[in-house]
Amino acid sequence: DDISQKDVVKVAVGSPDHTSLVKAIQAAELVDALSNAGPFTVFAPTNAAFEKLPTGTVEDLLKPENKAKLQDILQHHVMTSALDVNFFNDGQTFGMVDGTNVTIHKKGSDMYVDKAKIVASIRASNGIVYVVDSVILPPQKK
């Protein structure tokens, strides 16, 4: 259907810059979860963001035996509320779906989620997608 607004997954699928993210969402079996009513705020790393990871990291995470680790990383990019960019303030901390937190940083007119710079935002039918230039890695579990 080309008329209704796309959900966060369809936004990613429709972007040539997010093919790595789409593969990861599929491998983690999170397509259905992210296609439901939401609302979601999704920080969507570009292909170039995935390329910044150490060589072999993405391929390793896509293996079936690493599905739980991949789910944790992807869920660290999702909040269960749709927050407009104007809602974010420097130093704010937000809980992510994986149970850990991220911190918003503002530097001039630039905004970051942890160390990932927000480079664009796209409204979706079930939330907001913020395009980020880095993969946001969750804190190491103790």
Short mmCIF file of C-alpha atoms in Angstrom, two decimals:
data_model
loop_
_atom_site.label_atom_id
_atom_site.label_comp_id
_atom_site.label_asym_id
_atom_site.label_seq_id
_atom_site.Cartn_x
_atom_site.Cartn_y
_atom_site.Cartn_z
CA ASP A 1 0.00 0.00 0.00
CA ASP A 2 1.55 3.25 -1.13
CA ILE A 3 -0.98 5.52 0.56
CA SER A 4 -0.78 4.95 4.31
CA GLN A 5 2.18 6.10 6.37
CA LYS A 6 4.95 3.52 6.77
CA ASP A 7 5.73 1.94 10.16
CA VAL A 8 9.29 2.14 11.52
CA VAL A 9 10.29 -1.14 9.84
CA LYS A 10 8.95 -0.05 6.44
CA VAL A 11 10.82 3.26 6.80
CA ALA A 12 14.07 1.29 7.25
CA VAL A 13 13.22 -1.17 4.45
CA GLY A 14 12.58 1.76 2.11
CA SER A 15 15.98 3.33 2.81
CA PRO A 16 19.03 2.29 0.76
CA ASP A 17 21.18 3.50 3.70
CA HIS A 18 19.66 0.99 6.15
CA THR A 19 20.10 -2.42 4.47
CA SER A 20 22.42 -3.61 7.27
CA LEU A 21 19.87 -2.57 9.90
CA VAL A 22 17.07 -4.37 8.04
CA LYS A 23 19.16 -7.57 7.84
CA ALA A 24 19.85 -7.31 11.57
CA ILE A 25 16.17 -6.74 12.44
CA GLN A 26 15.25 -9.79 10.35
CA ALA A 27 18.00 -11.97 11.88
CA ALA A 28 16.94 -10.91 15.39
CA GLU A 29 13.29 -11.72 14.53
CA LEU A 30 12.15 -8.23 15.59
CA VAL A 31 10.20 -7.29 12.44
CA ASP A 32 6.79 -8.12 13.95
CA ALA A 33 7.56 -6.38 17.27
CA LEU A 34 8.61 -3.17 15.53
CA SER A 35 5.68 -3.31 13.10
CA ASN A 36 3.02 -3.24 15.82
CA ALA A 37 1.16 -0.16 17.03
CA GLY A 38 4.04 1.21 19.12
CA PRO A 39 4.64 4.04 19.75
CA PHE A 40 8.40 3.79 19.21
CA THR A 41 11.39 6.06 19.02
CA VAL A 42 13.98 4.18 16.97
CA PHE A 43 17.59 5.28 16.56
CA ALA A 44 18.45 3.74 13.20
CA PRO A 45 22.16 3.29 12.40
CA THR A 46 23.11 3.69 8.73
CA ASN A 47 25.11 1.13 6.77
CA ALA A 48 28.15 3.39 7.30
CA ALA A 49 27.52 3.20 11.08
CA PHE A 50 27.65 -0.60 10.95
CA GLU A 51 30.86 -0.37 8.89
CA LYS A 52 32.52 1.52 11.80
CA LEU A 53 32.28 -1.62 13.95
CA PRO A 54 35.35 -3.89 14.07
CA THR A 55 35.72 -6.13 10.99
CA GLY A 56 33.57 -9.25 11.25
CA THR A 57 31.32 -7.92 14.05
CA VAL A 58 28.15 -7.64 11.95
CA GLU A 59 28.68 -11.03 10.29
CA ASP A 60 29.22 -12.59 13.72
CA LEU A 61 26.08 -10.98 15.17
CA LEU A 62 23.96 -12.23 12.26
CA LYS A 63 24.74 -15.86 13.13
CA PRO A 64 21.74 -17.71 14.64
CA GLU A 65 23.68 -18.57 17.81
CA ASN A 66 24.15 -14.82 18.50
CA LYS A 67 20.48 -13.87 18.11
CA ALA A 68 20.04 -12.90 21.81
CA LYS A 69 23.09 -10.60 21.69
CA LEU A 70 21.86 -9.03 18.43
CA GLN A 71 18.40 -8.50 19.97
CA ASP A 72 19.99 -6.74 22.97
CA ILE A 73 21.95 -4.40 20.71
CA LEU A 74 18.96 -3.60 18.50
CA GLN A 75 16.63 -3.13 21.48
CA HIS A 76 19.18 -0.63 22.84
CA HIS A 77 18.16 1.55 19.86
CA VAL A 78 14.42 1.57 20.73
CA MET A 79 12.21 3.43 23.24
CA THR A 80 8.56 2.58 23.76
CA SER A 81 7.33 6.13 23.22
CA ALA A 82 7.43 8.44 20.22
CA LEU A 83 9.49 11.44 21.29
CA ASP A 84 9.79 14.50 19.07
CA VAL A 85 13.27 15.99 18.79
CA ASN A 86 12.10 19.08 20.73
CA PHE A 87 11.50 16.84 23.76
CA PHE A 88 15.21 16.02 24.13
CA ASN A 89 17.43 18.10 26.41
CA ASP A 90 21.15 17.93 27.05
CA GLY A 91 21.99 15.41 29.75
CA GLN A 92 18.61 13.62 29.72
CA THR A 93 18.72 9.89 30.27
CA PHE A 94 16.19 7.53 28.70
CA GLY A 95 15.43 3.85 29.30
CA MET A 96 15.64 1.65 26.25
CA VAL A 97 13.77 -1.59 25.47
CA ASP A 98 16.85 -3.66 26.44
CA GLY A 99 16.58 -2.34 30.04
CA THR A 100 19.63 -0.06 29.88
CA ASN A 101 19.85 3.72 29.41
CA VAL A 102 21.15 6.20 26.87
CA THR A 103 22.03 9.85 27.45
CA ILE A 104 21.19 12.75 25.15
CA HIS A 105 23.97 15.25 24.45
CA LYS A 106 23.59 18.56 22.64
CA LYS A 107 26.64 20.24 21.11
CA GLY A 108 25.63 23.44 19.38
CA SER A 109 22.89 22.51 16.93
CA ASP A 110 23.98 18.85 16.89
CA MET A 111 22.32 16.19 19.02
CA TYR A 112 23.76 12.85 20.07
CA VAL A 113 22.43 9.69 21.67
CA ASP A 114 25.41 8.54 23.70
CA LYS A 115 28.09 9.03 21.00
CA ALA A 116 25.83 8.55 17.95
CA LYS A 117 24.95 11.76 16.11
CA ILE A 118 21.35 12.18 14.97
CA VAL A 119 21.54 13.13 11.29
CA ALA A 120 17.86 12.98 10.28
CA SER A 121 14.38 12.18 11.57
CA ILE A 122 11.44 10.52 9.84
CA ARG A 123 7.89 10.24 11.15
CA ALA A 124 6.35 6.79 10.90
CA SER A 125 2.84 5.51 11.52
CA ASN A 126 3.95 3.97 14.84
CA GLY A 127 6.63 6.40 15.98
CA ILE A 128 9.70 8.33 14.93
CA VAL A 129 12.89 7.09 13.32
CA TYR A 130 16.07 9.04 14.05
CA VAL A 131 18.90 8.23 11.65
CA VAL A 132 22.19 7.96 13.57
CA ASP A 133 25.79 7.80 12.34
CA SER A 134 26.97 5.14 14.81
CA VAL A 135 25.71 1.90 16.33
CA ILE A 136 24.78 2.57 19.97
CA LEU A 137 26.25 -0.28 21.98
CA PRO A 138 24.62 -1.15 25.31
CA PRO A 139 26.77 -1.10 28.44
CA GLN A 140 28.55 -4.36 29.15
CA LYS A 141 26.51 -6.64 31.42
CA LYS A 142 28.25 -7.49 34.66
#
